[in-house]
C-alpha cells in the first residue's frame, strides 16, 4: 500500500528536517500550516535545498483530508486545540506518527512535568482521535538540527511505540528508507512515557558535555 505522507505542521524546524529526509528517501511530501502562504514559502525553500520538487504545501485541514500517514509535530500545549477540530476529517485507516514531546525547562535543564495528561503525548493523541486511527510514536529523540543537516550521514536508532503492531511495522519500513535510520520496536504506546523522558535526557547530555553536539541514541548489541 502506498501512503500519502503529510506533516501537521511541516513549517517548524523539526518538520522541515523530517520532510527533507523523507523527500531524499524518495517520498513525495505534503506539509501543512494554519496559513497556506507560510507552508508554500517553506516548501519552496525546502525544494530549493533538494534541487527538485518533492514537497508541496497546503493548510492543516487538507493534510487531514488527503493524507493517510500524518506526522504530528505540534508543540505539546497546542495538541488538543489543533487536533480536536480535525478528528472527524481524518480518513479511516490513517496512521498518525507522533513526534511530540511535552518538554519543560528548569534552569536550562529539560524535564517532563509529572502532571502531563495521559502521561505522554502519544497517549493524549490517542485519547483525542477516533479509535480507527493508529498512533505510532517516533522521531522523539532526534534533534531538528541533525535532521536538517542532510549532507551529514546519520547512524541513529528510532524508538517506535504503538498499540497497533501492523501500523508500527509499516512506519518502521518507511522510515528505514532514510539512510542511517534504524527503527526499533520499543513496545506499546505507553512506553512513549519513557521515550519522551529520554528526549529530556539527551538534551541535558548535549548541554552539559562539550564533546557532544546534537547527539542522539544508538543501541549497541554484544551479539556478533
PDB file of C-alpha atoms in Angstrom:
ATOM      1  CA  UNK A   1       0.000   0.000   0.000  1.00  0.00           C
ATOM      2  CA  UNK A   2       1.342   3.409  -0.993  1.00  0.00           C
ATOM      3  CA  UNK A   3       0.733   6.008   1.685  1.00  0.00           C
ATOM      4  CA  UNK A   4       0.286   9.724   1.081  1.00  0.00           C
ATOM      5  CA  UNK A   5       2.533  11.433   3.612  1.00  0.00           C
ATOM      6  CA  UNK A   6       1.695  14.717   5.297  1.00  0.00           C
ATOM      7  CA  UNK A   7       3.036  16.801   8.176  1.00  0.00           C
ATOM      8  CA  UNK A   8       0.955  18.852  10.637  1.00  0.00           C
ATOM      9  CA  UNK A   9       2.540  21.299  10.625  1.00  0.00           C
ATOM     10  CA  UNK A  10       5.579  20.995   8.415  1.00  0.00           C
ATOM     11  CA  UNK A  11       6.901  24.528   8.788  1.00  0.00           C
ATOM     12  CA  UNK A  12       8.882  24.290  12.026  1.00  0.00           C
ATOM     13  CA  UNK A  13      12.487  23.188  12.239  1.00  0.00           C
ATOM     14  CA  UNK A  14      11.656  19.583  13.190  1.00  0.00           C
ATOM     15  CA  UNK A  15       9.014  19.308  10.486  1.00  0.00           C
ATOM     16  CA  UNK A  16      11.355  20.702   7.859  1.00  0.00           C
ATOM     17  CA  UNK A  17      14.038  18.198   8.838  1.00  0.00           C
ATOM     18  CA  UNK A  18      11.654  15.249   8.631  1.00  0.00           C
ATOM     19  CA  UNK A  19      10.269  16.476   5.302  1.00  0.00           C
ATOM     20  CA  UNK A  20      13.771  16.806   3.853  1.00  0.00           C
ATOM     21  CA  UNK A  21      14.870  13.345   4.986  1.00  0.00           C
ATOM     22  CA  UNK A  22      11.714  11.664   3.694  1.00  0.00           C
ATOM     23  CA  UNK A  23      11.925  13.518   0.381  1.00  0.00           C
ATOM     24  CA  UNK A  24      15.544  12.446  -0.051  1.00  0.00           C
ATOM     25  CA  UNK A  25      14.398   8.871   0.602  1.00  0.00           C
ATOM     26  CA  UNK A  26      12.121   9.196  -2.429  1.00  0.00           C
ATOM     27  CA  UNK A  27       8.771  10.153  -0.905  1.00  0.00           C
ATOM     28  CA  UNK A  28       6.520  12.982  -2.026  1.00  0.00           C
ATOM     29  CA  UNK A  29       5.575  15.090   0.982  1.00  0.00           C
ATOM     30  CA  UNK A  30       2.712  17.469   1.765  1.00  0.00           C
ATOM     31  CA  UNK A  31       3.452  19.983   4.529  1.00  0.00           C
ATOM     32  CA  UNK A  32       0.740  21.866   6.364  1.00  0.00           C
ATOM     33  CA  UNK A  33       0.286  25.061   8.305  1.00  0.00           C
ATOM     34  CA  UNK A  34      -2.607  27.136   9.610  1.00  0.00           C
ATOM     35  CA  UNK A  35      -1.692  29.614   6.865  1.00  0.00           C
ATOM     36  CA  UNK A  36      -1.164  28.231   3.368  1.00  0.00           C
ATOM     37  CA  UNK A  37       1.188  31.025   2.341  1.00  0.00           C
ATOM     38  CA  UNK A  38       3.557  30.116   5.165  1.00  0.00           C
ATOM     39  CA  UNK A  39       3.531  26.467   4.098  1.00  0.00           C
ATOM     40  CA  UNK A  40       4.152  27.421   0.461  1.00  0.00           C
ATOM     41  CA  UNK A  41       7.108  29.603   1.436  1.00  0.00           C
ATOM     42  CA  UNK A  42       8.706  26.789   3.442  1.00  0.00           C
ATOM     43  CA  UNK A  43       8.014  24.207   0.703  1.00  0.00           C
ATOM     44  CA  UNK A  44       9.739  26.434  -1.845  1.00  0.00           C
ATOM     45  CA  UNK A  45      12.777  26.788   0.423  1.00  0.00           C
ATOM     46  CA  UNK A  46      12.976  23.038   1.003  1.00  0.00           C
ATOM     47  CA  UNK A  47      12.623  22.214  -2.689  1.00  0.00           C
ATOM     48  CA  UNK A  48      15.472  24.631  -3.377  1.00  0.00           C
ATOM     49  CA  UNK A  49      17.637  22.676  -0.935  1.00  0.00           C
ATOM     50  CA  UNK A  50      16.584  19.398  -2.564  1.00  0.00           C
ATOM     51  CA  UNK A  51      17.012  20.809  -6.083  1.00  0.00           C
ATOM     52  CA  UNK A  52      13.782  19.074  -7.076  1.00  0.00           C
ATOM     53  CA  UNK A  53      10.047  19.408  -6.446  1.00  0.00           C
ATOM     54  CA  UNK A  54       9.284  16.793  -3.793  1.00  0.00           C
ATOM     55  CA  UNK A  55       7.443  18.893  -1.215  1.00  0.00           C
ATOM     56  CA  UNK A  56       4.057  20.563  -1.675  1.00  0.00           C
ATOM     57  CA  UNK A  57       2.117  22.813   0.699  1.00  0.00           C
ATOM     58  CA  UNK A  58      -1.421  23.285   1.965  1.00  0.00           C
ATOM     59  CA  UNK A  59      -3.380  24.020   5.160  1.00  0.00           C
ATOM     60  CA  UNK A  60      -3.584  21.529   8.021  1.00  0.00           C
ATOM     61  CA  UNK A  61      -7.209  20.652   7.244  1.00  0.00           C
ATOM     62  CA  UNK A  62      -6.250  19.437   3.779  1.00  0.00           C
ATOM     63  CA  UNK A  63      -3.477  17.287   5.238  1.00  0.00           C
ATOM     64  CA  UNK A  64      -6.068  15.555   7.419  1.00  0.00           C
ATOM     65  CA  UNK A  65      -8.359  15.019   4.412  1.00  0.00           C
ATOM     66  CA  UNK A  66      -5.825  13.971   1.783  1.00  0.00           C
ATOM     67  CA  UNK A  67      -3.067  12.093   3.636  1.00  0.00           C
ATOM     68  CA  UNK A  68      -3.164   8.738   5.389  1.00  0.00           C
ATOM     69  CA  UNK A  69       0.278   8.808   7.020  1.00  0.00           C
ATOM     70  CA  UNK A  70       0.484  12.010   9.016  1.00  0.00           C
ATOM     71  CA  UNK A  71       3.295  13.244  11.234  1.00  0.00           C
ATOM     72  CA  UNK A  72       2.124  15.377  14.163  1.00  0.00           C
ATOM     73  CA  UNK A  73       4.872  17.859  15.052  1.00  0.00           C
ATOM     74  CA  UNK A  74       2.977  20.352  17.198  1.00  0.00           C
ATOM     75  CA  UNK A  75       4.050  21.959  20.454  1.00  0.00           C
ATOM     76  CA  UNK A  76       2.501  19.840  23.194  1.00  0.00           C
ATOM     77  CA  UNK A  77       0.342  22.681  24.517  1.00  0.00           C
ATOM     78  CA  UNK A  78      -1.410  23.031  21.135  1.00  0.00           C
ATOM     79  CA  UNK A  79      -2.279  19.360  20.635  1.00  0.00           C
ATOM     80  CA  UNK A  80      -5.893  19.461  21.768  1.00  0.00           C
ATOM     81  CA  UNK A  81      -6.897  22.744  20.152  1.00  0.00           C
ATOM     82  CA  UNK A  82      -5.342  21.711  16.823  1.00  0.00           C
ATOM     83  CA  UNK A  83      -6.408  18.063  16.644  1.00  0.00           C
ATOM     84  CA  UNK A  84      -9.945  18.179  18.025  1.00  0.00           C
ATOM     85  CA  UNK A  85     -11.326  20.178  15.039  1.00  0.00           C
ATOM     86  CA  UNK A  86      -9.622  17.689  12.684  1.00  0.00           C
ATOM     87  CA  UNK A  87     -10.717  14.464  14.376  1.00  0.00           C
ATOM     88  CA  UNK A  88     -13.708  13.893  12.084  1.00  0.00           C
ATOM     89  CA  UNK A  89     -11.709  14.776   8.953  1.00  0.00           C
ATOM     90  CA  UNK A  90      -9.014  12.095   9.154  1.00  0.00           C
ATOM     91  CA  UNK A  91      -9.524   9.148   6.822  1.00  0.00           C
ATOM     92  CA  UNK A  92     -10.323   5.782   8.350  1.00  0.00           C
ATOM     93  CA  UNK A  93      -7.137   3.729   8.481  1.00  0.00           C
ATOM     94  CA  UNK A  94      -4.869   6.745   8.767  1.00  0.00           C
ATOM     95  CA  UNK A  95      -1.623   6.269  10.674  1.00  0.00           C
ATOM     96  CA  UNK A  96      -0.569   9.155  12.899  1.00  0.00           C
ATOM     97  CA  UNK A  97       3.151   9.388  13.649  1.00  0.00           C
ATOM     98  CA  UNK A  98       3.529  11.311  16.904  1.00  0.00           C
ATOM     99  CA  UNK A  99       6.745  13.319  17.201  1.00  0.00           C
ATOM    100  CA  UNK A 100       5.604  15.457  20.157  1.00  0.00           C
ATOM    101  CA  UNK A 101       7.463  15.692  23.479  1.00  0.00           C
ATOM    102  CA  UNK A 102       5.939  17.665  26.405  1.00  0.00           C
ATOM    103  CA  UNK A 103       9.207  19.280  27.476  1.00  0.00           C
ATOM    104  CA  UNK A 104       9.628  21.869  30.198  1.00  0.00           C
ATOM    105  CA  UNK A 105      12.809  23.554  31.415  1.00  0.00           C
ATOM    106  CA  UNK A 106      14.170  24.477  34.843  1.00  0.00           C
ATOM    107  CA  UNK A 107      17.386  26.487  34.983  1.00  0.00           C
ATOM    108  CA  UNK A 108      18.220  25.343  31.475  1.00  0.00           C
ATOM    109  CA  UNK A 109      17.643  21.640  32.113  1.00  0.00           C
ATOM    110  CA  UNK A 110      14.919  19.746  30.267  1.00  0.00           C
ATOM    111  CA  UNK A 111      12.375  17.541  32.019  1.00  0.00           C
ATOM    112  CA  UNK A 112       8.882  16.095  31.572  1.00  0.00           C
ATOM    113  CA  UNK A 113       6.387  17.512  34.112  1.00  0.00           C
ATOM    114  CA  UNK A 114       4.753  14.962  36.404  1.00  0.00           C
ATOM    115  CA  UNK A 115       1.277  16.337  35.655  1.00  0.00           C
ATOM    116  CA  UNK A 116       1.312  15.650  31.888  1.00  0.00           C
ATOM    117  CA  UNK A 117      -2.234  14.493  30.961  1.00  0.00           C
ATOM    118  CA  UNK A 118      -2.376  10.801  29.964  1.00  0.00           C
ATOM    119  CA  UNK A 119       1.315  10.534  30.982  1.00  0.00           C
ATOM    120  CA  UNK A 120       2.666  11.007  27.419  1.00  0.00           C
ATOM    121  CA  UNK A 121       1.960  12.983  24.253  1.00  0.00           C
ATOM    122  CA  UNK A 122       1.308   9.738  22.385  1.00  0.00           C
ATOM    123  CA  UNK A 123      -1.402   8.655  24.809  1.00  0.00           C
ATOM    124  CA  UNK A 124      -3.028  12.093  24.765  1.00  0.00           C
ATOM    125  CA  UNK A 125      -3.215  11.989  20.957  1.00  0.00           C
ATOM    126  CA  UNK A 126      -4.738   8.515  21.166  1.00  0.00           C
ATOM    127  CA  UNK A 127      -7.403   9.890  23.517  1.00  0.00           C
ATOM    128  CA  UNK A 128      -8.217  12.839  21.226  1.00  0.00           C
ATOM    129  CA  UNK A 129      -8.503  10.949  17.930  1.00  0.00           C
ATOM    130  CA  UNK A 130     -11.021   8.295  16.801  1.00  0.00           C
ATOM    131  CA  UNK A 131     -10.321   4.640  17.546  1.00  0.00           C
ATOM    132  CA  UNK A 132      -9.910   3.816  13.835  1.00  0.00           C
ATOM    133  CA  UNK A 133      -6.736   5.933  13.729  1.00  0.00           C
ATOM    134  CA  UNK A 134      -3.476   4.154  14.619  1.00  0.00           C
ATOM    135  CA  UNK A 135      -0.929   6.124  16.647  1.00  0.00           C
ATOM    136  CA  UNK A 136       2.803   5.421  16.344  1.00  0.00           C
ATOM    137  CA  UNK A 137       5.347   7.295  18.454  1.00  0.00           C
ATOM    138  CA  UNK A 138       8.610   8.042  16.605  1.00  0.00           C
ATOM    139  CA  UNK A 139      11.319  10.654  15.962  1.00  0.00           C
ATOM    140  CA  UNK A 140      11.170  11.816  19.585  1.00  0.00           C
ATOM    141  CA  UNK A 141      14.900  11.611  20.326  1.00  0.00           C
ATOM    142  CA  UNK A 142      16.449  13.138  17.188  1.00  0.00           C
ATOM    143  CA  UNK A 143      17.228  16.850  17.074  1.00  0.00           C
ATOM    144  CA  UNK A 144      15.871  19.083  14.341  1.00  0.00           C
ATOM    145  CA  UNK A 145      19.391  20.296  13.586  1.00  0.00           C
ATOM    146  CA  UNK A 146      20.587  16.743  12.946  1.00  0.00           C
ATOM    147  CA  UNK A 147      17.664  16.115  10.607  1.00  0.00           C
ATOM    148  CA  UNK A 148      18.288  19.313   8.661  1.00  0.00           C
ATOM    149  CA  UNK A 149      21.987  18.575   8.082  1.00  0.00           C
ATOM    150  CA  UNK A 150      21.163  16.472   5.062  1.00  0.00           C
ATOM    151  CA  UNK A 151      24.757  16.286   3.827  1.00  0.00           C
ATOM    152  CA  UNK A 152      25.903  14.656   7.058  1.00  0.00           C
ATOM    153  CA  UNK A 153      25.327  10.904   7.442  1.00  0.00           C
ATOM    154  CA  UNK A 154      23.280   9.656  10.389  1.00  0.00           C
ATOM    155  CA  UNK A 155      23.661   6.495  12.421  1.00  0.00           C
ATOM    156  CA  UNK A 156      20.671   6.751  14.721  1.00  0.00           C
ATOM    157  CA  UNK A 157      18.059   4.468  16.239  1.00  0.00           C
ATOM    158  CA  UNK A 158      14.402   5.455  16.219  1.00  0.00           C
ATOM    159  CA  UNK A 159      12.287   4.054  19.040  1.00  0.00           C
ATOM    160  CA  UNK A 160       8.803   3.120  17.814  1.00  0.00           C
ATOM    161  CA  UNK A 161       5.809   2.711  20.114  1.00  0.00           C
ATOM    162  CA  UNK A 162       2.246   1.749  19.213  1.00  0.00           C
ATOM    163  CA  UNK A 163      -0.710  -0.362  20.254  1.00  0.00           C
ATOM    164  CA  UNK A 164      -1.100  -1.333  16.585  1.00  0.00           C
ATOM    165  CA  UNK A 165       1.678  -3.701  15.540  1.00  0.00           C
ATOM    166  CA  UNK A 166       0.814  -3.575  11.841  1.00  0.00           C
ATOM    167  CA  UNK A 167       0.978   0.227  11.796  1.00  0.00           C
ATOM    168  CA  UNK A 168       4.245   0.173  13.726  1.00  0.00           C
ATOM    169  CA  UNK A 169       5.787  -2.246  11.241  1.00  0.00           C
ATOM    170  CA  UNK A 170       4.628  -0.128   8.311  1.00  0.00           C
ATOM    171  CA  UNK A 171       6.099   3.051   9.799  1.00  0.00           C
ATOM    172  CA  UNK A 172       9.357   1.229  10.527  1.00  0.00           C
ATOM    173  CA  UNK A 173       9.603   0.095   6.899  1.00  0.00           C
ATOM    174  CA  UNK A 174       9.005   3.618   5.601  1.00  0.00           C
ATOM    175  CA  UNK A 175      11.389   5.367   7.990  1.00  0.00           C
ATOM    176  CA  UNK A 176      14.185   2.869   7.392  1.00  0.00           C
ATOM    177  CA  UNK A 177      14.279   4.081   3.797  1.00  0.00           C
ATOM    178  CA  UNK A 178      16.063   7.110   5.285  1.00  0.00           C
ATOM    179  CA  UNK A 179      19.817   6.324   5.188  1.00  0.00           C
ATOM    180  CA  UNK A 180      21.292   5.857   8.654  1.00  0.00           C
ATOM    181  CA  UNK A 181      17.963   5.279  10.414  1.00  0.00           C
ATOM    182  CA  UNK A 182      17.193   2.024  12.203  1.00  0.00           C
ATOM    183  CA  UNK A 183      13.718   1.569  13.646  1.00  0.00           C
ATOM    184  CA  UNK A 184      13.462  -0.369  16.907  1.00  0.00           C
ATOM    185  CA  UNK A 185      10.210  -1.726  18.299  1.00  0.00           C
ATOM    186  CA  UNK A 186      10.034  -0.258  21.814  1.00  0.00           C
ATOM    187  CA  UNK A 187       6.641  -1.719  22.707  1.00  0.00           C
ATOM    188  CA  UNK A 188       3.097  -0.404  23.214  1.00  0.00           C
ATOM    189  CA  UNK A 189       2.133   3.255  23.207  1.00  0.00           C
ATOM    190  CA  UNK A 190       2.559   3.781  26.948  1.00  0.00           C
ATOM    191  CA  UNK A 191       6.310   3.205  26.523  1.00  0.00           C
ATOM    192  CA  UNK A 192       6.338   6.696  24.980  1.00  0.00           C
ATOM    193  CA  UNK A 193       6.425   7.889  28.611  1.00  0.00           C
ATOM    194  CA  UNK A 194       9.959   6.513  28.806  1.00  0.00           C
ATOM    195  CA  UNK A 195      10.986   7.638  25.311  1.00  0.00           C
ATOM    196  CA  UNK A 196       9.868  11.217  25.980  1.00  0.00           C
ATOM    197  CA  UNK A 197      11.998  11.302  29.134  1.00  0.00           C
ATOM    198  CA  UNK A 198      14.930  10.020  27.092  1.00  0.00           C
ATOM    199  CA  UNK A 199      14.488  13.142  24.971  1.00  0.00           C
ATOM    200  CA  UNK A 200      14.938  15.297  28.055  1.00  0.00           C
ATOM    201  CA  UNK A 201      17.984  13.221  28.989  1.00  0.00           C
ATOM    202  CA  UNK A 202      19.721  13.610  25.637  1.00  0.00           C
ATOM    203  CA  UNK A 203      19.052  17.371  25.612  1.00  0.00           C
ATOM    204  CA  UNK A 204      20.696  17.672  29.024  1.00  0.00           C
ATOM    205  CA  UNK A 205      23.624  15.472  27.990  1.00  0.00           C
ATOM    206  CA  UNK A 206      24.219  17.669  24.953  1.00  0.00           C
ATOM    207  CA  UNK A 207      24.125  20.825  27.050  1.00  0.00           C
ATOM    208  CA  UNK A 208      26.444  19.613  29.790  1.00  0.00           C
ATOM    209  CA  UNK A 209      29.063  17.720  27.788  1.00  0.00           C
ATOM    210  CA  UNK A 210      31.115  19.770  25.361  1.00  0.00           C
ATOM    211  CA  UNK A 211      32.197  16.748  23.338  1.00  0.00           C
ATOM    212  CA  UNK A 212      28.574  16.075  22.398  1.00  0.00           C
ATOM    213  CA  UNK A 213      26.796  18.048  19.689  1.00  0.00           C
ATOM    214  CA  UNK A 214      23.187  17.184  18.856  1.00  0.00           C
ATOM    215  CA  UNK A 215      23.839  13.617  19.981  1.00  0.00           C
ATOM    216  CA  UNK A 216      21.114  11.002  19.775  1.00  0.00           C
ATOM    217  CA  UNK A 217      20.770   7.320  20.670  1.00  0.00           C
ATOM    218  CA  UNK A 218      22.248   4.185  19.140  1.00  0.00           C
ATOM    219  CA  UNK A 219      21.654   0.818  20.799  1.00  0.00           C
ATOM    220  CA  UNK A 220      24.755  -1.374  20.830  1.00  0.00           C
ATOM    221  CA  UNK A 221      24.430  -5.157  20.881  1.00  0.00           C
ATOM    222  CA  UNK A 222      27.107  -7.542  22.135  1.00  0.00           C
ATOM    223  CA  UNK A 223      25.925 -10.164  19.648  1.00  0.00           C
ATOM    224  CA  UNK A 224      28.234 -10.725  16.709  1.00  0.00           C
TER     225      UNK A 224
END
